[in-house]
Coordinates of C-alpha atoms and ligand atoms in Angstrom, one line a residue:
M118 CA 38.2 77.9 128.2
K119 CA 38.3 80.5 131.3
T120 CA 37.1 84.6 131.0
S121 CA 40.8 86.3 131.2
V122 CA 39.5 89.0 134.5
S123 CA 41.4 92.5 133.3
I124 CA 43.9 92.7 136.5
M125 CA 43.2 96.6 138.3
P126 CA 46.2 98.3 139.6
K127 CA 46.1 98.0 143.1
V128 CA 47.4 102.0 143.9
P129 CA 44.6 104.2 141.7
G130 CA 47.0 106.6 140.2
A131 CA 49.3 103.0 139.5
E132 CA 49.4 103.3 136.2
P133 CA 52.4 105.2 134.6
P134 CA 52.4 107.7 132.4
P135 CA 54.0 107.9 128.7
A136 CA 57.8 107.6 128.5
S137 CA 58.7 111.2 128.8
P138 CA 61.2 111.4 125.6
N139 CA 64.1 113.6 127.6
P140 CA 66.8 112.6 130.4
L141 CA 66.1 113.2 134.2
E142 CA 68.1 116.6 133.7
A143 CA 65.7 118.1 132.0
G144 CA 63.5 119.0 134.4
L145 CA 60.0 118.6 134.8
V146 CA 58.9 119.6 130.9
D147 CA 55.8 119.4 128.7
Q148 CA 55.0 118.5 125.6
F149 CA 54.1 121.9 125.3
G150 CA 57.7 122.8 126.6
R151 CA 56.8 124.3 130.2
R152 CA 59.3 123.6 132.3
A153 CA 57.7 122.9 135.8
T154 CA 60.7 124.7 138.5
D155 CA 57.2 126.1 141.0
L156 CA 57.1 122.9 143.1
R157 CA 53.7 122.6 145.8
I158 CA 53.0 119.6 147.8
S159 CA 50.1 119.3 149.5
L160 CA 50.8 118.1 153.9
I161 CA 46.9 117.3 154.8
D162 CA 44.1 116.8 152.6
K163 CA 42.0 117.9 156.2
C164 CA 41.1 121.3 157.0
N165 CA 39.0 124.0 160.2
L166 CA 37.6 125.5 157.7
R167 CA 34.5 125.0 155.3
C168 CA 35.0 127.5 153.1
T169 CA 31.8 127.7 150.9
Y170 CA 34.0 127.4 147.5
C171 CA 36.5 125.1 148.1
M172 CA 35.3 122.3 151.1
P173 CA 31.3 121.1 151.7
E174 CA 29.5 121.8 155.0
N175 CA 30.3 117.8 155.7
G176 CA 33.9 118.1 154.7
L177 CA 35.3 115.2 153.0
P178 CA 36.8 112.1 153.7
W179 CA 39.7 112.7 154.9
L180 CA 42.6 111.2 154.3
K181 CA 44.7 108.4 156.8
K182 CA 47.5 109.4 158.7
D183 CA 49.7 106.6 156.7
Q184 CA 47.9 107.8 153.3
L185 CA 49.8 110.9 154.2
M186 CA 53.3 111.0 152.9
T187 CA 56.0 110.8 156.1
L188 CA 58.3 114.2 156.7
D189 CA 60.6 112.1 155.4
E190 CA 58.7 111.1 151.9
V191 CA 58.4 114.8 151.6
V192 CA 61.4 115.8 152.5
R193 CA 62.9 113.4 150.1
L194 CA 60.3 114.2 147.4
V195 CA 61.7 118.1 147.3
R196 CA 65.5 116.7 147.4
I197 CA 64.5 114.8 144.0
G198 CA 62.5 118.1 143.0
V199 CA 65.7 120.4 143.6
D200 CA 68.4 118.0 142.3
T201 CA 67.1 116.2 139.8
F202 CA 64.3 118.8 138.1
G203 CA 66.4 121.9 139.2
V204 CA 62.8 122.9 141.2
R205 CA 63.8 126.7 142.5
E206 CA 61.1 127.2 144.6
L207 CA 58.5 125.3 146.7
R208 CA 54.5 125.6 148.7
L209 CA 53.7 123.6 151.3
T210 CA 49.5 123.5 151.2
G211 CA 46.5 121.4 152.4
G212 CA 44.2 121.5 153.2
E213 CA 45.0 122.7 155.8
P214 CA 49.2 122.9 156.5
L215 CA 49.4 124.1 160.3
V216 CA 46.6 120.9 161.3
R217 CA 49.8 119.3 160.4
H218 CA 51.2 118.2 164.2
D219 CA 54.7 117.8 162.6
L220 CA 55.0 120.9 160.6
V221 CA 58.4 122.1 162.0
D222 CA 59.9 119.0 161.5
V223 CA 59.1 118.9 158.0
I224 CA 60.6 122.5 157.2
A225 CA 63.6 121.9 159.1
G226 CA 63.8 118.7 157.5
I227 CA 63.5 120.2 153.7
R228 CA 65.6 123.9 155.2
A229 CA 68.7 121.4 156.3
E230 CA 68.7 120.2 152.6
H231 CA 68.1 123.3 150.9
P232 CA 69.2 126.5 152.7
D233 CA 68.3 128.9 149.8
L234 CA 65.4 127.1 148.7
P235 CA 62.3 129.7 149.0
I236 CA 60.0 128.5 150.5
A237 CA 56.4 129.6 151.6
M238 CA 53.4 128.4 152.9
T239 CA 49.7 128.4 152.3
T240 CA 47.9 128.8 155.7
N241 CA 44.2 130.1 157.4
A242 CA 46.3 131.2 159.2
I243 CA 43.5 129.5 162.7
G244 CA 46.6 128.8 164.7
L245 CA 49.6 130.8 163.5
E246 CA 49.2 133.0 166.4
K247 CA 50.7 130.0 168.4
K248 CA 53.3 128.9 165.7
A249 CA 54.4 131.5 163.4
Q250 CA 57.7 132.5 165.1
A251 CA 58.8 128.3 164.9
L252 CA 57.9 127.9 161.6
A253 CA 60.2 131.1 161.0
D254 CA 63.3 129.4 163.0
A255 CA 62.7 126.6 161.7
G256 CA 63.4 128.0 157.4
L257 CA 59.9 129.1 156.8
D258 CA 60.5 132.5 154.3
R259 CA 56.5 133.5 154.3
V260 CA 53.0 133.3 154.1
N261 CA 50.1 133.4 152.0
I262 CA 47.0 133.8 153.9
S263 CA 43.4 133.6 152.6
L264 CA 40.9 135.6 153.8
D265 CA 37.9 136.6 152.1
S266 CA 35.9 139.1 154.4
I267 CA 37.4 141.5 157.1
H268 CA 33.6 141.8 158.7
K269 CA 32.5 138.5 161.0
E270 CA 29.6 138.2 159.6
T271 CA 30.8 137.4 155.9
F272 CA 33.0 135.5 156.9
A273 CA 31.5 133.0 158.8
Q274 CA 28.8 133.3 156.0
L275 CA 31.7 132.3 153.5
T276 CA 33.9 129.9 155.8
R277 CA 30.9 128.5 157.4
R278 CA 33.0 129.4 160.5
D279 CA 33.1 132.4 162.9
Q280 CA 36.6 132.5 163.4
L281 CA 37.8 135.5 161.7
E282 CA 39.2 137.2 164.8
K283 CA 41.6 133.8 165.6
V284 CA 42.6 134.8 161.9
L285 CA 43.2 138.5 162.4
V286 CA 46.2 137.9 165.2
G287 CA 47.4 134.8 163.2
V288 CA 47.7 137.6 160.3
H289 CA 49.6 139.7 162.9
A290 CA 51.8 136.9 164.4
A291 CA 53.0 135.5 160.8
A292 CA 54.2 140.0 160.1
E293 CA 56.0 139.8 163.4
A294 CA 57.4 136.6 163.0
G295 CA 58.8 137.9 159.6
L296 CA 57.0 135.9 157.7
T297 CA 57.2 138.2 154.6
P298 CA 56.1 139.9 152.1
L299 CA 53.2 138.6 153.3
K300 CA 50.7 138.3 151.1
V301 CA 46.6 137.2 151.7
N302 CA 44.4 135.3 149.3
A303 CA 41.0 136.2 148.3
V304 CA 38.0 135.1 146.6
L305 CA 35.4 137.1 145.7
M306 CA 32.0 135.1 145.8
R307 CA 28.8 137.4 143.8
G308 CA 26.7 139.2 146.6
I309 CA 28.2 137.8 149.5
N310 CA 32.0 140.2 150.0
D311 CA 32.4 141.9 146.6
A312 CA 31.9 144.9 147.6
E313 CA 33.2 144.7 150.1
A314 CA 36.6 143.9 147.9
A315 CA 37.6 147.8 148.1
D316 CA 37.4 147.4 152.1
L317 CA 40.0 144.4 152.2
L318 CA 42.1 146.2 150.1
A319 CA 42.1 149.3 152.5
W320 CA 43.5 147.0 155.1
C321 CA 45.5 145.4 153.5
L322 CA 47.1 148.9 152.6
E323 CA 47.4 149.6 156.1
N324 CA 48.7 146.6 157.6
G325 CA 51.2 146.5 154.9
F326 CA 50.7 142.8 153.0
E327 CA 50.1 142.2 149.4
L328 CA 46.0 141.3 148.2
R329 CA 45.9 138.7 145.9
F330 CA 42.3 138.4 144.0
I331 CA 41.8 134.9 143.0
E332 CA 39.3 134.1 140.3
H333 CA 36.8 131.5 141.5
M334 CA 37.2 127.9 139.5
P335 CA 35.7 125.3 139.3
L336 CA 36.9 123.2 141.8
D337 CA 34.2 123.0 145.1
A338 CA 33.4 120.3 146.5
D339 CA 30.1 121.3 146.0
Q340 CA 30.1 121.5 142.4
N341 CA 27.9 125.1 142.5
W342 CA 30.4 127.1 140.4
K343 CA 28.8 129.4 137.5
R344 CA 30.7 130.7 135.4
E345 CA 28.6 133.7 135.8
G346 CA 28.4 133.7 139.4
T347 CA 32.0 134.2 138.9
V348 CA 33.9 137.5 139.6
S349 CA 35.4 138.7 136.9
A350 CA 39.3 140.3 137.0
A351 CA 37.9 142.6 135.1
E352 CA 34.9 143.7 137.5
T353 CA 37.2 144.0 140.9
R354 CA 39.5 145.7 139.6
A355 CA 36.0 148.4 138.4
L356 CA 35.7 147.5 142.4
L357 CA 38.0 148.2 143.4
S358 CA 38.9 152.2 140.6
Q359 CA 35.9 152.8 143.1
R360 CA 38.4 153.8 145.4
Y361 CA 41.7 153.7 144.2
D362 CA 43.0 154.9 141.4
L363 CA 45.1 151.3 139.5
S364 CA 48.1 151.2 137.3
P365 CA 49.3 148.2 136.3
T366 CA 53.1 147.9 137.3
Q367 CA 56.5 148.9 135.6
E368 CA 57.8 145.0 135.9
N369 CA 57.8 142.3 133.7
R370 CA 55.7 139.0 134.7
D371 CA 57.6 136.6 134.0
G372 CA 55.3 134.2 133.6
A373 CA 53.7 135.0 137.3
P374 CA 49.9 134.4 137.4
A375 CA 49.1 137.4 139.3
E376 CA 48.6 141.3 137.6
R377 CA 49.8 143.0 139.8
F378 CA 48.3 147.3 139.7
D379 CA 50.2 149.8 141.9
V380 CA 47.1 151.1 143.7
R381 CA 47.2 155.2 144.4
D382 CA 44.9 157.3 147.0
R383 CA 42.4 159.6 144.8
G384 CA 43.2 162.9 145.7
S385 CA 47.3 163.1 145.8
G386 CA 48.1 160.5 144.3
E387 CA 50.4 159.1 146.9
L388 CA 51.5 155.3 146.2
L389 CA 49.5 153.3 148.6
G390 CA 50.3 149.9 148.4
R391 CA 50.1 147.6 145.4
V392 CA 47.6 144.7 144.3
G393 CA 47.2 141.5 142.5
V394 CA 44.7 139.8 140.2
I395 CA 44.4 136.2 139.3
A396 CA 42.7 135.7 136.3
S397 CA 42.6 132.1 135.8
V398 CA 39.0 131.3 134.9
T399 CA 38.4 135.0 132.0
E400 CA 42.2 135.2 131.6
P401 CA 44.2 132.7 131.4
F402 CA 47.7 131.7 132.2
C403 CA 48.9 128.3 131.0
S404 CA 50.5 129.3 128.8
A405 CA 53.4 130.2 131.1
C406 CA 52.5 127.0 133.6
T407 CA 55.6 126.8 136.3
R408 CA 53.3 124.9 138.6
T409 CA 53.9 120.6 138.9
R410 CA 51.9 119.8 142.1
V411 CA 52.1 116.9 144.5
T412 CA 49.3 115.7 146.8
A413 CA 49.6 114.9 150.1
E414 CA 49.2 111.3 149.7
G415 CA 51.7 111.5 147.1
R416 CA 49.9 111.7 143.9
V417 CA 51.7 114.4 141.2
M418 CA 48.7 116.5 139.7
S419 CA 50.5 117.7 136.4
C420 CA 47.5 120.5 136.2
L421 CA 44.9 121.9 138.2
F422 CA 42.7 120.0 136.9
S423 CA 43.7 117.2 135.6
A424 CA 41.8 114.7 135.1
E425 CA 45.1 111.5 135.6
E426 CA 47.3 112.1 138.8
Y427 CA 50.1 109.2 138.8
D428 CA 51.3 108.1 142.3
L429 CA 54.4 108.2 143.8
M430 CA 53.2 107.3 147.2
H431 CA 53.9 103.8 145.6
L432 CA 57.7 103.5 145.1
L433 CA 58.8 105.9 148.3
R434 CA 57.5 102.8 150.2
D435 CA 58.5 100.8 148.0
D436 CA 62.7 100.0 148.7
T437 CA 63.2 98.6 145.8
K438 CA 62.8 101.0 143.9
S439 CA 65.8 104.6 142.9
D440 CA 65.3 107.8 143.7
D441 CA 65.5 107.6 140.2
D442 CA 62.9 105.7 139.7
V443 CA 60.8 108.6 141.3
A444 CA 61.6 111.1 139.3
Q445 CA 60.7 108.8 135.6
R446 CA 57.4 108.2 136.7
W447 CA 57.3 112.7 137.4
A448 CA 59.0 113.2 134.8
G449 CA 56.1 111.7 132.3
A450 CA 53.5 112.1 134.5
M451 CA 54.7 116.5 133.8
W452 CA 55.4 114.4 130.2
A453 CA 51.7 114.1 129.7
K454 CA 51.1 117.5 131.6
P455 CA 47.6 119.3 129.2
A456 CA 48.0 122.6 127.4
A457 CA 45.4 124.5 129.2
H458 CA 43.3 123.8 131.5
G459 CA 42.9 120.0 132.1
S460 CA 42.5 120.4 128.1
S461 CA 44.2 120.9 124.9
R462 CA 42.7 124.7 124.8
P463 CA 41.6 126.9 128.0
G464 CA 38.7 127.7 129.4
F465 CA 35.8 127.0 131.6
E466 CA 32.9 126.7 128.2
R467 CA 33.9 124.9 125.6
E468 CA 32.4 121.9 125.2
G469 CA 33.4 118.8 126.7
F470 CA 35.3 120.4 129.8
S471 CA 35.3 118.2 133.0
R472 CA 36.1 119.5 135.7
P473 CA 38.4 117.3 138.0
E474 CA 36.4 114.8 140.9
R475 CA 39.2 116.8 143.4
S476 CA 38.3 119.9 145.0
M477 CA 40.3 122.2 145.8
S478 CA 41.3 121.1 149.5
A479 CA 41.7 117.9 148.0
I480 CA 44.7 119.0 145.8
G481 CA 46.4 121.4 146.7
G482 CA 46.1 124.6 146.2
Ligands
SAM561 N1 43.6 126.5 153.7 C1 44.7 126.7 152.8 C2 44.2 128.0 152.5 O1 42.2 128.4 152.6 O2 44.4 129.0 152.0 C3 45.4 126.7 151.8 C4 45.7 125.2 151.0 S1 43.6 126.5 149.7 C5 42.9 124.9 149.0 C6 44.6 127.2 149.0 C7 43.9 128.7 148.4 O3 42.9 127.9 147.6 C8 43.4 129.3 149.0 O4 44.5 130.2 148.7 C9 42.1 129.4 148.5 O5 41.4 130.7 148.5 C10 42.2 128.7 147.3 N2 40.6 128.1 146.5 C11 40.4 127.3 147.4 N3 39.1 127.0 146.4 C12 39.3 128.0 145.2 C13 38.4 127.8 144.0 N4 37.5 126.7 144.0 N5 39.0 128.7 142.9 C14 39.6 129.6 143.6 N6 40.3 129.4 144.2 C15 39.5 129.0 145.6
SF4_562 FE1 40.2 125.2 154.2 FE2 41.9 126.7 152.7 FE3 39.9 125.5 151.7 FE4 38.9 126.9 152.9 S1 39.9 127.0 150.7 S2 39.2 125.2 153.2 S3 41.2 127.0 154.6 S4 41.1 124.1 152.8
SF4_563 FE1 48.5 125.5 135.6 FE2 46.2 124.2 134.3 FE3 46.5 126.3 136.1 FE4 46.8 126.4 133.6 S1 45.2 125.3 135.0 S2 48.3 127.6 134.9 S3 48.1 124.9 132.9 S4 48.4 124.2 136.8

């Protein structure tokens, strides 16, 4: 008798997820009653910086061009997300989305079908100077720009590239092109840029940008993350309070990851602006999560920390498969979304927590 050989799926992630018991019109709901209406699509895994908390020094093996979702595939996915599942906002990310040559056309293609969909992009702003106006004209509404320091040496140390000037030029071009409200994302690394937190806030306030600090999560490709190395939201607030008066804004957070604070001048009490702190590690907000993510090669990641990913690309590239076939798999992937941080309860310290194999750049933050 012949020994049976197990047949592996040809495409990683192509094993079907458990079927969602809900009709497609119910949206991207999971077993814990959350509904994902915030779609994040990574357009490319490649990046021109090497932020220590994200990428290894020598980069990663990049996807080949034909492994990336094409413009038409991205537009189709957004159509399914919006028309079938009631997705209400879209964020384009990466890797670095500006590295993608057809970015303007991707945005124009999405905008042509969804005149009212809020479209945002997360970017490191390198090269934005040349593209900001074209992106705004194509229909991009606003950008979040990652900037961890306004000091040249610190920036170079954190990103392993001496490119602060290019980023600053890009930031100002985005503001001029009306890609606003412009938000700045910063990760604080202990002993590297934490002492500069208030300087960065001062710069953002002067320029009318809203700064958001994101706690460092275990999503660095180098796997150097340590719980005690994370500058917590509480520490961040304390660092900023050395220079400014902070008070929580009087607004309903409504599931938003950032806790926002009014920032006032110490002496006069004048309101200078706002700052957000995203406490993904120390004060997780998973029970209110509204995210669904698709990676650059077309795989659904229901959670940043999912061990499971489900491939949509082989369906998108199969002429016999309809939008409903794609939607069924997407809905199943989201039905299986873990309660929190890739598990049934939040926290990065509990026994058995395992980080995802992918780095933030390969997921799409
Ligand atoms: N390259 C673009 C950028 O940096 O804005 C978009 C992709 S990047 C992966 C998206 C966001 O993820 C950035 O704001 C970055 O600061 C954040 N990020 C990356 N690795 C992180 C980590 N380990 N913990 C927390 N945030 C991280
Ligand atoms: Fe590139 Fe963004 Fe990751 Fe920095 S955080 S290495 S800019 S993908
Ligand atoms: Fe949502 Fe997962 Fe992030 Fe929690 S860890 S907020 S469930 S994506």
